[in-house]
């Protein structure tokens, strides 16, 4: 079975061709250069550029996979959460394709796609596992029992981890997105003692996250040192900030896994590309099996949509043409739909 996987929830357009759950082609068209100029994603630009990219990218994905559009058996697409204008571009494009080709449409939740993305490269990852999704829009901790049975154990009560990276990097004049550049600076400055920043919500048994206090502490530090912001100071800030973010993420994930007595941990989403986070998690390899996708599959992509779409379709889940796009993740995804279908 050949599925198209279409992702357009934020500033990346991703199209993948997936055969029986295996990725044949994965293309991403990034808008980073445009948004860098504005220090963050401008929603109106994002959706307009999605619209320009999605058709040609789909043509190229089919060409690269050596197939014609008519050979596709179904279309999986992100239905949310995300910037609503951007999500709608992918949804409407996918609906148009599904209707004209008379093939099934499979609406996929973006966070669930991240959550299950470690399975793409690690077929041996068995249930149950503890799943941490850390991206620009989400910081969520789950117990994953099956493809359709997922328990939310904790989430950020304010900023997402990636959002904190982006905001702090913006305040330091390092551009957008902030994660990769802060990661590089922290790695280069690994020898220095980082500035000590606070870690929030460290009470035992609490699996929620908060990054806005940390962000404010960094902003205050930057303001206090604005007259002498040398490369060395910026580097110490990056080291301290990264230690605080990754420290909280790892401590809570490990604590939950121990409490639930689950030995498998999977980490995904853009921030999972972070080298400091990967290194810190690796220190627990004797106690836990760690599953982290390669960097390319951590940030937004069509493969994770096509992959989850395939696994849902196998379970008999598909979507009606009147399925709505949604902006936030109060929406209850796949399980409810499976029960309803
Ligand atoms: O998953 P993703 O592509 O989009 C969302 O669903 O949000 O994640 C993007 C986020 C951005 O905030 C970006 O700064 C962050 O992931 N990111 C990183 C790294 N690479 C990307 N954060 C920390 N370290 C990195 N190496
Ligand atoms: Zn994402």
mmCIF file of C-alpha atoms and ligand atoms in Angstrom:
data_model
loop_
_atom_site.group_PDB
_atom_site.id
_atom_site.type_symbol
_atom_site.label_atom_id
_atom_site.label_comp_id
_atom_site.label_asym_id
_atom_site.label_seq_id
_atom_site.Cartn_x
_atom_site.Cartn_y
_atom_site.Cartn_z
ATOM 1 C CA UNK A 1 0.000 0.000 0.000
ATOM 2 C CA UNK A 2 1.422 3.382 -1.037
ATOM 3 C CA UNK A 3 0.507 6.445 1.016
ATOM 4 C CA UNK A 4 1.366 10.094 0.607
ATOM 5 C CA UNK A 5 2.237 11.763 3.921
ATOM 6 C CA UNK A 6 1.621 15.510 3.949
ATOM 7 C CA UNK A 7 2.768 17.828 6.743
ATOM 8 C CA UNK A 8 2.099 21.581 6.728
ATOM 9 C CA UNK A 9 1.366 22.540 10.330
ATOM 10 C CA UNK A 10 3.941 25.300 10.758
ATOM 11 C CA UNK A 11 6.790 26.620 8.614
ATOM 12 C CA UNK A 12 7.852 23.408 6.913
ATOM 13 C CA UNK A 13 6.117 21.693 4.013
ATOM 14 C CA UNK A 14 6.803 17.965 4.098
ATOM 15 C CA UNK A 15 5.742 15.366 1.568
ATOM 16 C CA UNK A 16 6.702 11.696 1.854
ATOM 17 C CA UNK A 17 5.872 8.578 -0.109
ATOM 18 C CA UNK A 18 5.478 5.622 2.237
ATOM 19 C CA UNK A 19 5.014 2.034 1.088
ATOM 20 C CA UNK A 20 3.675 -0.410 3.700
ATOM 21 C CA UNK A 21 5.014 1.830 6.457
ATOM 22 C CA UNK A 22 8.505 2.138 4.898
ATOM 23 C CA UNK A 23 9.643 5.573 3.755
ATOM 24 C CA UNK A 24 10.528 5.666 0.031
ATOM 25 C CA UNK A 25 10.930 9.418 -0.373
ATOM 26 C CA UNK A 26 10.919 12.266 2.124
ATOM 27 C CA UNK A 27 11.044 15.872 0.940
ATOM 28 C CA UNK A 28 10.930 19.009 3.055
ATOM 29 C CA UNK A 29 10.675 22.580 1.872
ATOM 30 C CA UNK A 30 11.699 24.886 4.683
ATOM 31 C CA UNK A 31 10.788 28.555 5.024
ATOM 32 C CA UNK A 32 13.376 29.263 7.695
ATOM 33 C CA UNK A 33 15.202 31.906 5.644
ATOM 34 C CA UNK A 34 12.075 34.047 5.335
ATOM 35 C CA UNK A 35 11.086 33.840 9.002
ATOM 36 C CA UNK A 36 14.654 34.421 10.209
ATOM 37 C CA UNK A 37 14.329 37.964 8.931
ATOM 38 C CA UNK A 38 11.399 38.527 11.336
ATOM 39 C CA UNK A 39 12.813 36.594 14.295
ATOM 40 C CA UNK A 40 10.007 34.022 14.249
ATOM 41 C CA UNK A 41 7.257 32.456 12.152
ATOM 42 C CA UNK A 42 4.895 34.972 10.527
ATOM 43 C CA UNK A 43 1.661 32.958 10.122
ATOM 44 C CA UNK A 44 0.436 34.755 6.976
ATOM 45 C CA UNK A 45 3.739 34.185 5.185
ATOM 46 C CA UNK A 46 3.844 30.596 6.404
ATOM 47 C CA UNK A 47 0.482 29.635 4.898
ATOM 48 C CA UNK A 48 1.145 31.480 1.639
ATOM 49 C CA UNK A 49 4.447 29.678 1.216
ATOM 50 C CA UNK A 50 2.869 26.341 2.086
ATOM 51 C CA UNK A 51 0.440 26.961 -0.741
ATOM 52 C CA UNK A 52 3.251 27.670 -3.195
ATOM 53 C CA UNK A 53 5.340 24.669 -2.122
ATOM 54 C CA UNK A 54 2.855 21.856 -1.693
ATOM 55 C CA UNK A 55 1.935 21.079 -5.314
ATOM 56 C CA UNK A 56 5.452 21.065 -6.800
ATOM 57 C CA UNK A 57 6.790 19.143 -3.778
ATOM 58 C CA UNK A 58 4.144 16.436 -4.210
ATOM 59 C CA UNK A 59 4.991 16.138 -7.929
ATOM 60 C CA UNK A 60 8.665 15.799 -7.100
ATOM 61 C CA UNK A 61 8.053 13.244 -4.343
ATOM 62 C CA UNK A 62 6.106 11.035 -6.771
ATOM 63 C CA UNK A 63 8.764 11.459 -9.452
ATOM 64 C CA UNK A 64 11.556 10.572 -7.001
ATOM 65 C CA UNK A 65 9.614 7.505 -5.865
ATOM 66 C CA UNK A 66 9.084 6.481 -9.497
ATOM 67 C CA UNK A 67 5.300 6.453 -9.220
ATOM 68 C CA UNK A 68 2.374 8.304 -10.785
ATOM 69 C CA UNK A 69 -0.184 10.031 -8.567
ATOM 70 C CA UNK A 70 -2.778 7.508 -9.724
ATOM 71 C CA UNK A 71 -0.741 4.713 -8.079
ATOM 72 C CA UNK A 72 -1.235 6.192 -4.628
ATOM 73 C CA UNK A 73 -3.607 4.214 -2.383
ATOM 74 C CA UNK A 74 -4.356 6.944 0.146
ATOM 75 C CA UNK A 75 -3.405 10.347 1.526
ATOM 76 C CA UNK A 76 -2.387 10.940 5.134
ATOM 77 C CA UNK A 77 -2.307 14.555 6.246
ATOM 78 C CA UNK A 78 -1.760 16.586 9.411
ATOM 79 C CA UNK A 79 -5.118 17.889 10.619
ATOM 80 C CA UNK A 80 -3.651 19.782 13.616
ATOM 81 C CA UNK A 81 -2.508 21.134 15.964
ATOM 82 C CA UNK A 82 -0.612 23.986 14.334
ATOM 83 C CA UNK A 83 -1.003 27.377 12.699
ATOM 84 C CA UNK A 84 -4.513 27.044 11.359
ATOM 85 C CA UNK A 85 -3.795 28.748 8.014
ATOM 86 C CA UNK A 86 -0.897 26.389 7.396
ATOM 87 C CA UNK A 87 -2.783 23.264 8.501
ATOM 88 C CA UNK A 88 -5.663 24.188 6.199
ATOM 89 C CA UNK A 89 -3.382 24.333 3.180
ATOM 90 C CA UNK A 90 -2.301 20.716 3.675
ATOM 91 C CA UNK A 91 -5.799 19.533 4.601
ATOM 92 C CA UNK A 92 -7.484 21.111 1.607
ATOM 93 C CA UNK A 93 -4.783 19.910 -0.756
ATOM 94 C CA UNK A 94 -5.076 16.366 0.644
ATOM 95 C CA UNK A 95 -8.865 16.423 0.461
ATOM 96 C CA UNK A 96 -8.707 17.591 -3.149
ATOM 97 C CA UNK A 97 -6.319 14.779 -4.022
ATOM 98 C CA UNK A 98 -8.337 12.158 -2.146
ATOM 99 C CA UNK A 99 -11.552 13.289 -3.837
ATOM 100 C CA UNK A 100 -10.137 13.480 -7.349
ATOM 101 C CA UNK A 101 -8.291 10.155 -7.078
ATOM 102 C CA UNK A 102 -11.158 8.557 -5.148
ATOM 103 C CA UNK A 103 -8.754 7.331 -2.453
ATOM 104 C CA UNK A 104 -9.045 7.361 1.345
ATOM 105 C CA UNK A 105 -8.082 10.385 3.429
ATOM 106 C CA UNK A 106 -6.412 9.735 6.788
ATOM 107 C CA UNK A 107 -6.248 12.745 9.109
ATOM 108 C CA UNK A 108 -3.260 12.498 11.448
ATOM 109 C CA UNK A 109 -2.589 14.394 14.671
ATOM 110 C CA UNK A 110 0.786 16.128 14.500
ATOM 111 C CA UNK A 111 1.805 15.425 18.116
ATOM 112 C CA UNK A 112 0.838 11.759 17.790
ATOM 113 C CA UNK A 113 2.923 11.602 14.616
ATOM 114 C CA UNK A 114 5.960 12.860 16.583
ATOM 115 C CA UNK A 115 5.133 10.474 19.431
ATOM 116 C CA UNK A 116 5.144 7.412 17.159
ATOM 117 C CA UNK A 117 7.976 8.633 14.880
ATOM 118 C CA UNK A 118 10.686 6.624 16.743
ATOM 119 C CA UNK A 119 8.994 3.484 15.363
ATOM 120 C CA UNK A 120 9.919 4.481 11.803
ATOM 121 C CA UNK A 121 13.591 3.659 12.289
ATOM 122 C CA UNK A 122 13.258 1.370 15.293
ATOM 123 C CA UNK A 123 10.780 -1.326 14.327
ATOM 124 C CA UNK A 124 11.830 -3.195 17.488
ATOM 125 C CA UNK A 125 10.432 -0.539 19.799
ATOM 126 C CA UNK A 126 7.690 -2.425 21.618
ATOM 127 C CA UNK A 127 4.785 -1.151 23.713
ATOM 128 C CA UNK A 128 4.517 0.125 26.345
ATOM 129 C CA UNK A 129 7.034 2.946 26.193
ATOM 130 C CA UNK A 130 7.439 6.371 27.759
ATOM 131 C CA UNK A 131 7.261 9.001 25.024
ATOM 132 C CA UNK A 132 8.572 12.547 25.378
ATOM 133 C CA UNK A 133 7.556 14.940 22.593
ATOM 134 C CA UNK A 134 9.621 18.131 22.644
ATOM 135 C CA UNK A 135 9.190 20.636 19.846
ATOM 136 C CA UNK A 136 8.571 24.288 19.107
ATOM 137 C CA UNK A 137 4.899 23.963 19.997
ATOM 138 C CA UNK A 138 4.791 21.012 22.419
ATOM 139 C CA UNK A 139 6.401 19.537 25.491
ATOM 140 C CA UNK A 140 4.443 16.469 26.479
ATOM 141 C CA UNK A 141 5.132 13.265 28.341
ATOM 142 C CA UNK A 142 3.111 10.119 27.604
ATOM 143 C CA UNK A 143 2.770 6.490 28.476
ATOM 144 C CA UNK A 144 2.258 4.835 25.098
ATOM 145 C CA UNK A 145 0.426 1.530 25.396
ATOM 146 C CA UNK A 146 -0.507 0.914 21.754
ATOM 147 C CA UNK A 147 -1.109 2.806 18.497
ATOM 148 C CA UNK A 148 -4.478 3.924 19.816
ATOM 149 C CA UNK A 149 -4.030 3.885 23.582
ATOM 150 C CA UNK A 150 -1.929 6.764 24.794
ATOM 151 C CA UNK A 151 -1.971 8.386 28.232
ATOM 152 C CA UNK A 152 -0.925 12.022 28.646
ATOM 153 C CA UNK A 153 1.127 12.148 31.875
ATOM 154 C CA UNK A 154 2.355 15.739 31.799
ATOM 155 C CA UNK A 155 2.707 18.798 29.619
ATOM 156 C CA UNK A 156 4.016 22.324 29.677
ATOM 157 C CA UNK A 157 1.821 24.808 31.456
ATOM 158 C CA UNK A 158 3.304 27.719 29.490
ATOM 159 C CA UNK A 159 6.074 27.744 26.849
ATOM 160 C CA UNK A 160 7.223 24.681 24.934
ATOM 161 C CA UNK A 161 10.910 23.759 25.245
ATOM 162 C CA UNK A 162 11.654 24.671 21.611
ATOM 163 C CA UNK A 163 9.793 27.936 22.023
ATOM 164 C CA UNK A 164 12.058 28.787 24.992
ATOM 165 C CA UNK A 165 15.104 28.020 22.826
ATOM 166 C CA UNK A 166 13.746 30.255 20.069
ATOM 167 C CA UNK A 167 12.896 33.143 22.412
ATOM 168 C CA UNK A 168 16.208 33.093 24.279
ATOM 169 C CA UNK A 169 18.169 32.868 21.014
ATOM 170 C CA UNK A 170 16.106 35.782 19.691
ATOM 171 C CA UNK A 171 16.983 37.874 22.766
ATOM 172 C CA UNK A 172 20.662 37.079 22.177
ATOM 173 C CA UNK A 173 20.342 38.165 18.541
ATOM 174 C CA UNK A 174 21.091 34.649 17.266
ATOM 175 C CA UNK A 175 18.189 34.417 14.810
ATOM 176 C CA UNK A 176 15.447 31.837 14.229
ATOM 177 C CA UNK A 177 15.180 28.920 14.827
ATOM 178 C CA UNK A 178 17.139 29.216 18.046
ATOM 179 C CA UNK A 179 17.540 25.534 18.965
ATOM 180 C CA UNK A 180 20.319 24.519 16.592
ATOM 181 C CA UNK A 181 22.457 27.618 17.201
ATOM 182 C CA UNK A 182 22.064 27.473 21.010
ATOM 183 C CA UNK A 183 22.897 23.772 20.840
ATOM 184 C CA UNK A 184 26.083 24.517 18.882
ATOM 185 C CA UNK A 185 27.115 27.305 21.277
ATOM 186 C CA UNK A 186 26.482 25.097 24.302
ATOM 187 C CA UNK A 187 28.558 22.280 22.767
ATOM 188 C CA UNK A 188 31.414 24.640 21.921
ATOM 189 C CA UNK A 189 31.341 26.070 25.435
ATOM 190 C CA UNK A 190 30.995 22.695 27.156
ATOM 191 C CA UNK A 191 34.234 23.302 29.071
ATOM 192 C CA UNK A 192 32.917 26.449 30.737
ATOM 193 C CA UNK A 193 30.806 26.684 33.803
ATOM 194 C CA UNK A 194 27.368 27.682 32.586
ATOM 195 C CA UNK A 195 25.320 30.395 34.244
ATOM 196 C CA UNK A 196 23.116 28.754 36.856
ATOM 197 C CA UNK A 197 19.466 29.096 35.848
ATOM 198 C CA UNK A 198 16.427 27.739 37.734
ATOM 199 C CA UNK A 199 14.685 24.471 36.901
ATOM 200 C CA UNK A 200 10.944 24.625 37.486
ATOM 201 C CA UNK A 201 8.296 22.189 38.773
ATOM 202 C CA UNK A 202 10.770 19.706 40.206
ATOM 203 C CA UNK A 203 8.373 18.337 42.812
ATOM 204 C CA UNK A 204 8.378 14.534 42.900
ATOM 205 C CA UNK A 205 5.538 12.918 41.004
ATOM 206 C CA UNK A 206 4.826 16.070 38.983
ATOM 207 C CA UNK A 207 5.296 15.485 35.273
ATOM 208 C CA UNK A 208 4.244 18.924 34.014
ATOM 209 C CA UNK A 209 6.777 21.389 32.686
ATOM 210 C CA UNK A 210 7.233 25.147 32.832
ATOM 211 C CA UNK A 211 9.817 27.085 30.868
ATOM 212 C CA UNK A 212 8.603 30.669 31.132
ATOM 213 C CA UNK A 213 10.382 31.291 34.479
ATOM 214 C CA UNK A 214 13.635 30.027 32.993
ATOM 215 C CA UNK A 215 13.127 32.203 29.941
ATOM 216 C CA UNK A 216 12.503 35.258 32.166
ATOM 217 C CA UNK A 217 15.607 34.484 34.260
ATOM 218 C CA UNK A 218 17.736 34.326 31.101
ATOM 219 C CA UNK A 219 16.220 37.568 29.775
ATOM 220 C CA UNK A 220 16.969 39.284 33.089
ATOM 221 C CA UNK A 221 20.551 38.024 33.016
ATOM 222 C CA UNK A 222 20.971 39.295 29.455
ATOM 223 C CA UNK A 223 19.638 42.723 30.461
ATOM 224 C CA UNK A 224 21.935 42.929 33.477
ATOM 225 C CA UNK A 225 24.958 42.055 31.339
ATOM 226 C CA UNK A 226 23.941 43.912 28.181
ATOM 227 C CA UNK A 227 26.960 46.225 28.316
ATOM 228 C CA UNK A 228 29.400 43.312 28.330
ATOM 229 C CA UNK A 229 27.780 40.576 26.221
ATOM 230 C CA UNK A 230 30.975 38.986 24.952
ATOM 231 C CA UNK A 231 31.117 35.723 23.029
ATOM 232 C CA UNK A 232 32.206 34.123 26.313
ATOM 233 C CA UNK A 233 29.144 35.412 28.195
ATOM 234 C CA UNK A 234 26.780 34.268 25.427
ATOM 235 C CA UNK A 235 28.430 30.878 25.487
ATOM 236 C CA UNK A 236 28.038 30.587 29.291
ATOM 237 C CA UNK A 237 24.368 31.542 28.948
ATOM 238 C CA UNK A 238 23.885 28.876 26.272
ATOM 239 C CA UNK A 239 25.561 26.211 28.438
ATOM 240 C CA UNK A 240 23.504 27.154 31.515
ATOM 241 C CA UNK A 241 20.240 27.417 29.583
ATOM 242 C CA UNK A 242 20.730 24.101 27.820
ATOM 243 C CA UNK A 243 21.639 22.380 31.110
ATOM 244 C CA UNK A 244 18.461 23.701 32.727
ATOM 245 C CA UNK A 245 16.150 22.685 29.847
ATOM 246 C CA UNK A 246 17.623 19.259 29.202
ATOM 247 C CA UNK A 247 18.027 18.609 32.942
ATOM 248 C CA UNK A 248 14.301 19.040 33.554
ATOM 249 C CA UNK A 249 13.307 17.042 30.474
ATOM 250 C CA UNK A 250 15.541 14.111 31.342
ATOM 251 C CA UNK A 251 14.829 14.047 35.092
ATOM 252 C CA UNK A 252 11.058 13.979 34.582
ATOM 253 C CA UNK A 253 11.186 11.403 31.799
ATOM 254 C CA UNK A 254 13.395 9.072 33.835
ATOM 255 C CA UNK A 255 11.290 9.570 36.978
ATOM 256 C CA UNK A 256 8.092 8.691 35.096
ATOM 257 C CA UNK A 257 9.667 5.615 33.494
ATOM 258 C CA UNK A 258 10.836 4.419 36.917
ATOM 259 C CA UNK A 259 7.476 5.078 38.492
ATOM 260 C CA UNK A 260 5.608 3.230 35.748
ATOM 261 C CA UNK A 261 8.299 0.506 35.665
ATOM 262 C CA UNK A 262 8.674 0.868 31.914
ATOM 263 C CA UNK A 263 12.124 0.217 30.471
ATOM 264 C CA UNK A 264 11.676 1.817 27.029
ATOM 265 C CA UNK A 265 11.950 5.558 26.441
ATOM 266 C CA UNK A 266 11.354 7.313 23.108
ATOM 267 C CA UNK A 267 12.096 11.001 22.581
ATOM 268 C CA UNK A 268 10.942 12.915 19.502
ATOM 269 C CA UNK A 269 10.158 16.366 18.046
ATOM 270 C CA UNK A 270 12.560 19.117 16.955
ATOM 271 C CA UNK A 271 14.278 19.505 20.348
ATOM 272 C CA UNK A 272 15.107 15.767 20.325
ATOM 273 C CA UNK A 273 17.780 16.720 17.764
ATOM 274 C CA UNK A 274 19.604 18.493 20.615
ATOM 275 C CA UNK A 275 23.061 17.010 21.224
ATOM 276 C CA UNK A 276 23.082 17.894 24.945
ATOM 277 C CA UNK A 277 19.739 16.148 25.454
ATOM 278 C CA UNK A 278 20.911 13.069 23.549
ATOM 279 C CA UNK A 279 24.101 12.908 25.590
ATOM 280 C CA UNK A 280 22.257 13.269 28.890
ATOM 281 C CA UNK A 281 19.788 10.519 27.921
ATOM 282 C CA UNK A 282 22.625 8.237 26.832
ATOM 283 C CA UNK A 283 23.895 8.221 30.435
ATOM 284 C CA UNK A 284 20.820 6.101 31.316
ATOM 285 C CA UNK A 285 21.429 3.456 28.645
ATOM 286 C CA UNK A 286 22.253 0.757 31.222
ATOM 287 C CA UNK A 287 18.872 1.151 32.833
ATOM 288 C CA UNK A 288 16.654 1.999 29.829
ATOM 289 C CA UNK A 289 16.409 1.293 26.119
ATOM 290 C CA UNK A 290 16.533 4.720 24.441
ATOM 291 C CA UNK A 291 14.893 5.401 21.083
ATOM 292 C CA UNK A 292 15.532 8.759 19.422
ATOM 293 C CA UNK A 293 14.937 9.329 15.688
ATOM 294 C CA UNK A 294 17.727 10.644 13.497
ATOM 295 C CA UNK A 295 17.772 14.465 13.453
ATOM 296 C CA UNK A 296 15.962 14.674 10.127
ATOM 297 C CA UNK A 297 12.991 12.777 11.540
ATOM 298 C CA UNK A 298 12.964 14.862 14.735
ATOM 299 C CA UNK A 299 11.951 18.099 13.024
ATOM 300 C CA UNK A 300 8.693 18.304 11.061
ATOM 301 C CA UNK A 301 8.442 15.920 8.104
ATOM 302 C CA UNK A 302 5.954 14.071 5.923
ATOM 303 C CA UNK A 303 7.356 10.619 6.802
ATOM 304 C CA UNK A 304 5.923 10.600 10.306
ATOM 305 C CA UNK A 305 2.510 11.541 8.898
ATOM 306 C CA UNK A 306 2.632 8.856 6.194
ATOM 307 C CA UNK A 307 3.898 6.283 8.707
ATOM 308 C CA UNK A 308 1.199 6.924 11.327
ATOM 309 C CA UNK A 309 -1.391 7.210 8.538
ATOM 310 C CA UNK A 310 -0.425 3.725 7.391
ATOM 311 C CA UNK A 311 -0.575 2.242 10.894
ATOM 312 C CA UNK A 312 -4.006 3.809 11.465
ATOM 313 C CA UNK A 313 -5.297 2.666 8.103
ATOM 314 C CA UNK A 314 -4.200 -0.881 8.999
ATOM 315 C CA UNK A 315 -6.455 -0.557 12.039
ATOM 316 C CA UNK A 316 -9.380 0.466 9.855
ATOM 317 C CA UNK A 317 -9.177 4.171 10.668
ATOM 318 C CA UNK A 318 -9.821 6.735 7.951
ATOM 319 C CA UNK A 319 -11.410 10.158 7.795
ATOM 320 C CA UNK A 320 -14.452 11.779 6.253
ATOM 321 C CA UNK A 321 -14.183 14.636 3.805
ATOM 322 C CA UNK A 322 -15.757 16.961 6.374
ATOM 323 C CA UNK A 323 -12.968 16.332 8.923
ATOM 324 C CA UNK A 324 -11.901 19.687 10.342
ATOM 325 C CA UNK A 325 -8.478 21.178 10.804
ATOM 326 C CA UNK A 326 -7.723 22.304 14.366
ATOM 327 C CA UNK A 327 -5.246 24.765 15.843
ATOM 328 C CA UNK A 328 -4.707 23.541 19.395
ATOM 329 C CA UNK A 329 -4.348 20.178 21.035
ATOM 330 C CA UNK A 330 -7.448 20.127 23.162
ATOM 331 C CA UNK A 331 -8.800 18.036 20.313
ATOM 332 C CA UNK A 332 -8.936 14.293 21.064
ATOM 333 C CA UNK A 333 -7.362 12.463 18.183
ATOM 334 C CA UNK A 334 -7.280 8.948 16.798
ATOM 335 C CA UNK A 335 -8.764 6.942 19.641
ATOM 336 C CA UNK A 336 -12.131 8.647 19.570
ATOM 337 C CA UNK A 337 -12.279 8.378 15.830
ATOM 338 C CA UNK A 338 -11.381 4.706 15.923
ATOM 339 C CA UNK A 339 -14.183 4.069 18.356
ATOM 340 C CA UNK A 340 -16.590 6.087 16.246
ATOM 341 C CA UNK A 341 -15.759 4.395 12.958
HETATM 342 O O1 LIG B 1 9.154 19.512 15.623
HETATM 343 P P1 LIG B 1 9.492 20.835 15.066
HETATM 344 O O2 LIG B 1 10.184 20.893 13.725
HETATM 345 O O3 LIG B 1 8.214 21.745 14.924
HETATM 346 C C1 LIG B 1 7.179 21.770 15.843
HETATM 347 O O4 LIG B 1 6.315 20.863 15.805
HETATM 348 O O5 LIG B 1 7.219 22.711 16.679
HETATM 349 O O6 LIG B 1 10.376 21.595 16.172
HETATM 350 C C2 LIG B 1 10.932 22.845 15.929
HETATM 351 C C3 LIG B 1 11.625 23.306 17.207
HETATM 352 C C4 LIG B 1 12.130 24.751 17.152
HETATM 353 O O7 LIG B 1 11.737 25.407 18.325
HETATM 354 C C5 LIG B 1 13.648 24.581 17.105
HETATM 355 O O8 LIG B 1 14.351 25.657 17.703
HETATM 356 C C6 LIG B 1 13.823 23.289 17.864
HETATM 357 O O9 LIG B 1 12.768 22.470 17.471
HETATM 358 N N1 LIG B 1 15.108 22.626 17.564
HETATM 359 C C7 LIG B 1 16.068 22.430 18.494
HETATM 360 C C8 LIG B 1 17.162 21.821 17.814
HETATM 361 N N2 LIG B 1 16.804 21.657 16.491
HETATM 362 C C9 LIG B 1 15.535 22.166 16.372
HETATM 363 N N3 LIG B 1 16.114 22.723 19.806
HETATM 364 C C10 LIG B 1 17.232 22.414 20.482
HETATM 365 N N4 LIG B 1 18.322 21.849 19.903
HETATM 366 C C11 LIG B 1 18.328 21.534 18.580
HETATM 367 N N5 LIG B 1 19.414 20.967 18.029
HETATM 368 ZN ZN1 LIG B 2 6.387 19.222 14.996
#
